[in-house]
Tab-separated table of C-alpha atoms and ligand atoms in Angstrom:
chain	number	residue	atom	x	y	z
O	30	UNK	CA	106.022	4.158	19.273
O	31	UNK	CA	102.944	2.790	17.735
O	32	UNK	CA	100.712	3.161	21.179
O	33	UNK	CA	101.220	6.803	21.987
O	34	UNK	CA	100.183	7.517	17.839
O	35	UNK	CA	97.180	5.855	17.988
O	36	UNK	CA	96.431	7.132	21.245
O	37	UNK	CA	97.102	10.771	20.078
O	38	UNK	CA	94.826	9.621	16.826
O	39	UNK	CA	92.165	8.841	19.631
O	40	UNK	CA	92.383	11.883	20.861
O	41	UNK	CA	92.268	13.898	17.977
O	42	UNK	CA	89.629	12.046	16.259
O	43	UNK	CA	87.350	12.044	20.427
O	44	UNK	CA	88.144	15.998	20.813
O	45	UNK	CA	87.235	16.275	16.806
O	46	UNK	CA	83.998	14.610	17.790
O	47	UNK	CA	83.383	17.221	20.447
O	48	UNK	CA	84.082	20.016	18.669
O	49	UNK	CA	81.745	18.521	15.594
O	50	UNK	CA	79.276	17.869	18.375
O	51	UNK	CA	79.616	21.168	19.910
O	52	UNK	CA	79.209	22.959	16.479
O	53	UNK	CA	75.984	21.038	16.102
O	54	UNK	CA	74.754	22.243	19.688
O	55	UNK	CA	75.497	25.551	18.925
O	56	UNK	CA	73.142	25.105	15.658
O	57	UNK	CA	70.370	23.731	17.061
O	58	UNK	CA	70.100	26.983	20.033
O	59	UNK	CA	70.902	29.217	17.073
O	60	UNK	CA	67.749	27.824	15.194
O	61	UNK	CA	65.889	27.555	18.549
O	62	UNK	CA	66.772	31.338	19.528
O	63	UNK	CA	65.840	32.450	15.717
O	64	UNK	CA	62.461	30.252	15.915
O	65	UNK	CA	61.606	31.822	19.647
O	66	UNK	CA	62.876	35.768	18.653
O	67	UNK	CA	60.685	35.345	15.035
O	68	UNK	CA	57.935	34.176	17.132
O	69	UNK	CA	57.332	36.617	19.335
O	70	UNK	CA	57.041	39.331	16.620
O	71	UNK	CA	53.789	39.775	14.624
O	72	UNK	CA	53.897	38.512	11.041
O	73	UNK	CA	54.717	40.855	8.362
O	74	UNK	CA	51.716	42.466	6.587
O	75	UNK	CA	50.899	45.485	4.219
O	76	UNK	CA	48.858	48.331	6.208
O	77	UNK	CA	47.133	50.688	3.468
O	78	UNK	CA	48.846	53.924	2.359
O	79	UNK	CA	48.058	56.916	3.845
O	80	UNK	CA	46.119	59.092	1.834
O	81	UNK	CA	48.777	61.735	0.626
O	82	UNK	CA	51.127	58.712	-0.479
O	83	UNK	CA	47.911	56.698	-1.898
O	84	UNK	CA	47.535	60.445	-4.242
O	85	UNK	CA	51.247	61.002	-5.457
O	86	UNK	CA	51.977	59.574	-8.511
O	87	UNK	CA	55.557	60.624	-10.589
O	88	UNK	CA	57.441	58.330	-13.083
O	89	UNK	CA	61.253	59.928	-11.951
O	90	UNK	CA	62.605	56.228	-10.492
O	91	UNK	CA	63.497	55.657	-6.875
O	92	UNK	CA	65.995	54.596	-5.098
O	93	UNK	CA	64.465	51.526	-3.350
O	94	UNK	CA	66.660	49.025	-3.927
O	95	UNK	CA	69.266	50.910	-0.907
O	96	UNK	CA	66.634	50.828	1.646
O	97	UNK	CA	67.898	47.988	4.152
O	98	UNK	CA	65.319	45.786	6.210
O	99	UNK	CA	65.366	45.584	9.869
O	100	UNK	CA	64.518	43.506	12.412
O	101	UNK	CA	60.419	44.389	12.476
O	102	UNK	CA	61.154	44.601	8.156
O	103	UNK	CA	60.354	48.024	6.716
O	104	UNK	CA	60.233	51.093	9.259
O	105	UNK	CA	56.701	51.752	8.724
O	106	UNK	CA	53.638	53.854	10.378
O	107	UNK	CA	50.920	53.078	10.575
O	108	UNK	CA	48.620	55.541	13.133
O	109	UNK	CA	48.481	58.886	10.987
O	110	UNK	CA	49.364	61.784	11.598
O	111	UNK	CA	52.684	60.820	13.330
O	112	UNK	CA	53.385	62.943	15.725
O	113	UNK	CA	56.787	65.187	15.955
O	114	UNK	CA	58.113	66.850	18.669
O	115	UNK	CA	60.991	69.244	18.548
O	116	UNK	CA	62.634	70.365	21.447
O	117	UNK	CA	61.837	73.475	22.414
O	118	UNK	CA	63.764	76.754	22.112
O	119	UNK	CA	66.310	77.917	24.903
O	120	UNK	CA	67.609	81.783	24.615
O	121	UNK	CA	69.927	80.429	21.637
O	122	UNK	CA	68.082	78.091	19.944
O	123	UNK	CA	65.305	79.986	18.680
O	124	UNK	CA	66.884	79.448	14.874
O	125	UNK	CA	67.083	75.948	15.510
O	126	UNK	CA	63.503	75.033	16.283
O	127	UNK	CA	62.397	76.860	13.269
O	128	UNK	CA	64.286	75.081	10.831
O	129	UNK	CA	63.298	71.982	12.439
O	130	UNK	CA	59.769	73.117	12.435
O	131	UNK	CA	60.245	74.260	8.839
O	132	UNK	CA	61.928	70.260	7.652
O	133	UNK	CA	58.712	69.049	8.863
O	134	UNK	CA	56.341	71.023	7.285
O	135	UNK	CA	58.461	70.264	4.081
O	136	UNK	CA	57.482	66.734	4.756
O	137	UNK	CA	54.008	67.130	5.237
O	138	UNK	CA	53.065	68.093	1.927
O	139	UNK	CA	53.884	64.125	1.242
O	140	UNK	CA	53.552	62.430	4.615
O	141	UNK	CA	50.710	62.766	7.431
O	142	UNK	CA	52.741	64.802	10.383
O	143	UNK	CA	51.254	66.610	13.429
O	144	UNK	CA	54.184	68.475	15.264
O	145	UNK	CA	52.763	68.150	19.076
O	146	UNK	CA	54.217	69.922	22.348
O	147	UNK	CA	54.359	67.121	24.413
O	148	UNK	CA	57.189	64.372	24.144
O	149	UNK	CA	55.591	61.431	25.848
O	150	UNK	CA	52.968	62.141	23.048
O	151	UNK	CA	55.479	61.719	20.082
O	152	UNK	CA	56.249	59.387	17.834
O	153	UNK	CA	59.242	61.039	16.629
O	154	UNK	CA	61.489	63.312	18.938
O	155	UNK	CA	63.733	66.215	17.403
O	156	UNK	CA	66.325	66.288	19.916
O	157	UNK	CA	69.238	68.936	19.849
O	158	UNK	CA	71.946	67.075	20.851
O	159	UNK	CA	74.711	68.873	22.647
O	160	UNK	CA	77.411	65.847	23.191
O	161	UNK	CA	79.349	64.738	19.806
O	162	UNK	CA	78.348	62.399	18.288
O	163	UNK	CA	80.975	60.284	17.201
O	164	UNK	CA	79.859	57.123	15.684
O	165	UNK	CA	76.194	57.984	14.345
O	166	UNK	CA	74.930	54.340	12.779
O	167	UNK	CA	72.973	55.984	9.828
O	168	UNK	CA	75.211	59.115	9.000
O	169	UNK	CA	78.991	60.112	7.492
O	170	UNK	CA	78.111	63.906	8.813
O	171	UNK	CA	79.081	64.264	12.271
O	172	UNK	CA	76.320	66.591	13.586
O	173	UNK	CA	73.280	64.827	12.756
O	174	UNK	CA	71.859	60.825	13.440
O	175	UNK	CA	68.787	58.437	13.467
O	176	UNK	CA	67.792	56.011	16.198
O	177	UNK	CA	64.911	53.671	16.261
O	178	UNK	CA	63.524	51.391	19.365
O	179	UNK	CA	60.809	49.132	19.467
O	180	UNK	CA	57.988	48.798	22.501
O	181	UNK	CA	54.942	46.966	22.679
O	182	UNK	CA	51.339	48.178	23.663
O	183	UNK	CA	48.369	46.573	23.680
O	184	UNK	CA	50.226	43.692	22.235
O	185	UNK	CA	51.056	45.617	19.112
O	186	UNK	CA	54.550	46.346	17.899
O	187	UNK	CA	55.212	49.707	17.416
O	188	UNK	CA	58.555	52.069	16.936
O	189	UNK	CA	59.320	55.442	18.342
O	190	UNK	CA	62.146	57.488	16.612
O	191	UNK	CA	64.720	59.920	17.715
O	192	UNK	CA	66.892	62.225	15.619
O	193	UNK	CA	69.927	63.899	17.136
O	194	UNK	CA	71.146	67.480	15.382
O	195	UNK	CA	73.064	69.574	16.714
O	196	UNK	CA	72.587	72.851	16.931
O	197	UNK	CA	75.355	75.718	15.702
O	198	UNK	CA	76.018	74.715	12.079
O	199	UNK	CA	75.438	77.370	9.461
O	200	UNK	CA	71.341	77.188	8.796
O	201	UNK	CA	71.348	75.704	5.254
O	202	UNK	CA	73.301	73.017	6.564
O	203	UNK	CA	70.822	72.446	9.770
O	204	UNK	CA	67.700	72.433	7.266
O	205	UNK	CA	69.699	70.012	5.078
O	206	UNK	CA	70.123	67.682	7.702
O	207	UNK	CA	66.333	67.962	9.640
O	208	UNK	CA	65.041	66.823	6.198
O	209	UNK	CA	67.092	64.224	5.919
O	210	UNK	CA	66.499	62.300	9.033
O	211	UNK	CA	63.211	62.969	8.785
O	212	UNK	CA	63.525	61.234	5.474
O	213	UNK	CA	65.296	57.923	7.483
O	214	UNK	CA	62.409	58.495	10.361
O	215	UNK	CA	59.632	58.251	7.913
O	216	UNK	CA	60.982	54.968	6.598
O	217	UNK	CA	63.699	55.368	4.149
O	218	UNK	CA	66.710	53.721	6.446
O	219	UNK	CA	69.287	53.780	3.305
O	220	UNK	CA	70.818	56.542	1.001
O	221	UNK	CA	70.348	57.678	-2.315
O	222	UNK	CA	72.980	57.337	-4.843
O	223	UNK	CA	72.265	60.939	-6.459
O	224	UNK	CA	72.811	64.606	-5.172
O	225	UNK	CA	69.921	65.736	-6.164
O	226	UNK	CA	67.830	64.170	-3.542
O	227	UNK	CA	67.274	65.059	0.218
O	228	UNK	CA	68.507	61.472	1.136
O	229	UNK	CA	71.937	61.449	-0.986
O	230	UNK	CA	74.295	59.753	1.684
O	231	UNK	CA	76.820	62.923	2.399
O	232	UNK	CA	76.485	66.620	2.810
O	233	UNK	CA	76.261	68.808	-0.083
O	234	UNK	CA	77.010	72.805	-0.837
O	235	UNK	CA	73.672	73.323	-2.543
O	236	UNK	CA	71.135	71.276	-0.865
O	237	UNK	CA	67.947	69.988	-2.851
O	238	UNK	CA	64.538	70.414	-1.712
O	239	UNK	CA	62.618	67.076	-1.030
O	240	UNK	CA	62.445	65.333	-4.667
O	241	UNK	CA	60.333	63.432	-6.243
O	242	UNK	CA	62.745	60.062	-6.259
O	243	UNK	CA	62.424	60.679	-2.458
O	244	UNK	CA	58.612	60.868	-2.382
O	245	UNK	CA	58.761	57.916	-4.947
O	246	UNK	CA	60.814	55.856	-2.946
O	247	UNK	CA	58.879	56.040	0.275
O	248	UNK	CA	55.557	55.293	-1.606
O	249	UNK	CA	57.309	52.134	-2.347
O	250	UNK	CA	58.686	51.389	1.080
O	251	UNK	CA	55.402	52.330	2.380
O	252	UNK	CA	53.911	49.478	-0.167
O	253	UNK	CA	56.050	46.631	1.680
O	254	UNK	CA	54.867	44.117	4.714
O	255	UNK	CA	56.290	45.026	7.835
O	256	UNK	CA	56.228	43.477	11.581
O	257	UNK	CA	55.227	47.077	12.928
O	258	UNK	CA	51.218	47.963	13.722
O	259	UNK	CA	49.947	44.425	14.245
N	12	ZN	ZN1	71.355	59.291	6.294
C-alpha cells in the first residue's frame, strides 16, 4: 500500500517540478523575446509639433485619456505634409472621391496634408473598399476601418496607413466616416465619449464638423514620445 503512495507522491511532486520548471523556461524566452522585440525598435522620443498644431490653442478639454498606445507608442508623423492618396474615380465613384477629397481638406485647416496622385508616394491611402468588411479592428460601423503597418527605411521606423470606406452609403454618412478615420490616421487610435465630436465611437444622424476637443486632443497626442521617425 504504502510503496505505490509514495511512489505516486514522487511522481506528482517530479512532474510538479517540471511543470514549475517549465513555467520558469517559458519566463525567461518571454523576457528574452520582449528584451530582443523592444530592442530592435528606436527609443521613444518627442518630435516637435508641426506648425498648425504648435498655433492652435482652445481650452474645450480633450478626450486623451481614450487614445490607446501601440506597439511603436503614439501613431505619430513626423515628415510634413503627409501625403494622402484617394483612389481615384471610376464612372460611379465620382461622388465618392469628392467627399474624400473634401474630409481631407477639412483636416488640413489643423494638420499638414498634401493629397498626391501617386500611391507608392502616400503615406496614407483612401481605399474604396468593395468586399465587406466584417470585423473592422477600430470601428462598430460596418462600412468604414483603419489599418496601420510598420516598415523601415534608412533605418528609421516609419508607418503607412490605410482606410477602407465603402462606397454607396448616403453622402452625409460617407463624409462622416472619411473624417473620422482620418481622425484615427492622424493619430487619435481611440473614441470620444461625446457626439459632438468627429471621433465619437458610433454613427450619428447629424454629424459634427471637426471640433475643437478633436483638434485638442491630437495636439496632445502629438505632444507624446513615440518609437516612429527615429
Ligand atoms: Zn473609430
Amino acid at each position: 500500500m504504502a510503496r505505490p503512495l509514495g511512489f505516486r507522491r514522487v511522481r506528482t511532486h517530479t512532474s510538479a517540478y517540471l511543470r514549475s520548471g517549465a513555467i520558469v523556461l517559458f519566463a525567461i524566452v518571454c523576457v528574452l523575446f520582449w528584451a530582443i522585440s523592444t530592442r530592435a525598435l528606436p527609443a521613444p522620443r518627442i518630435h516637435p509639433l508641426p506648425a498648425l498644431l504648435a498655433q492652435w490653442n482652445h481650452s474645450s478639454g480633450d478626450y486623451f485619456d481614450q487614445v490607446r498606445k501601440t506597439e511603436p507608442e503614439y501613431l505619430i508623423w513626423s515628415r510634413f505634409p503627409v501625403k494622402v492618396y484617394v483612389q481615384p474615380a471610376d464612372l460611379r465613384s465620382q461622388t465618392w472621391v469628392n467627399l474624400m477629397t473634401q474630409a481631407v481638406n477639412e483636416w488640413k485647416a489643423y494638420f499638414p496634408l498634401e493629397l498626391v496622385d501617386r500611391r507608392d508616394s502616400a503615406d496614407i491611402f483612401i481605399d474604396r473598399a468593395s468586399i465587406p468588411i466584417r470585423f473592422p479592428p477600430t470601428e462598430r460601423v460596418r462600412f468604414a476601418d483603419t489599418r496601420f503597418e510598420l516598415y523601415q527605411q534608412e533605418s528609421v521606423l516609419r508607418h503607412l496607413v490605410t482606410i477602407r470606406i465603402q462606397p454607396n452609403r448616403p453622402d452625409l454618412s460617407l463624409l462622416a466616416a472619411a473624417r473620422h478615420e482620418l481622425g484615427h490616421a492622424l493619430g487619435i487610435w481611440g473614441h470620444s465619449p461625446l457626439e459632438t465630436d468627429v471621433m465619437y465611437f458610433s454613427q450619428v444622424r447629424t454629424p459634427p464638423p471637426i471640433s475643437a476637443r478633436d483638434v485638442n486632443t491630437l495636439k496632445r497626442v502629438y505632444e507624446q514620445p513615440t518609437r516612429l521617425g527615429w
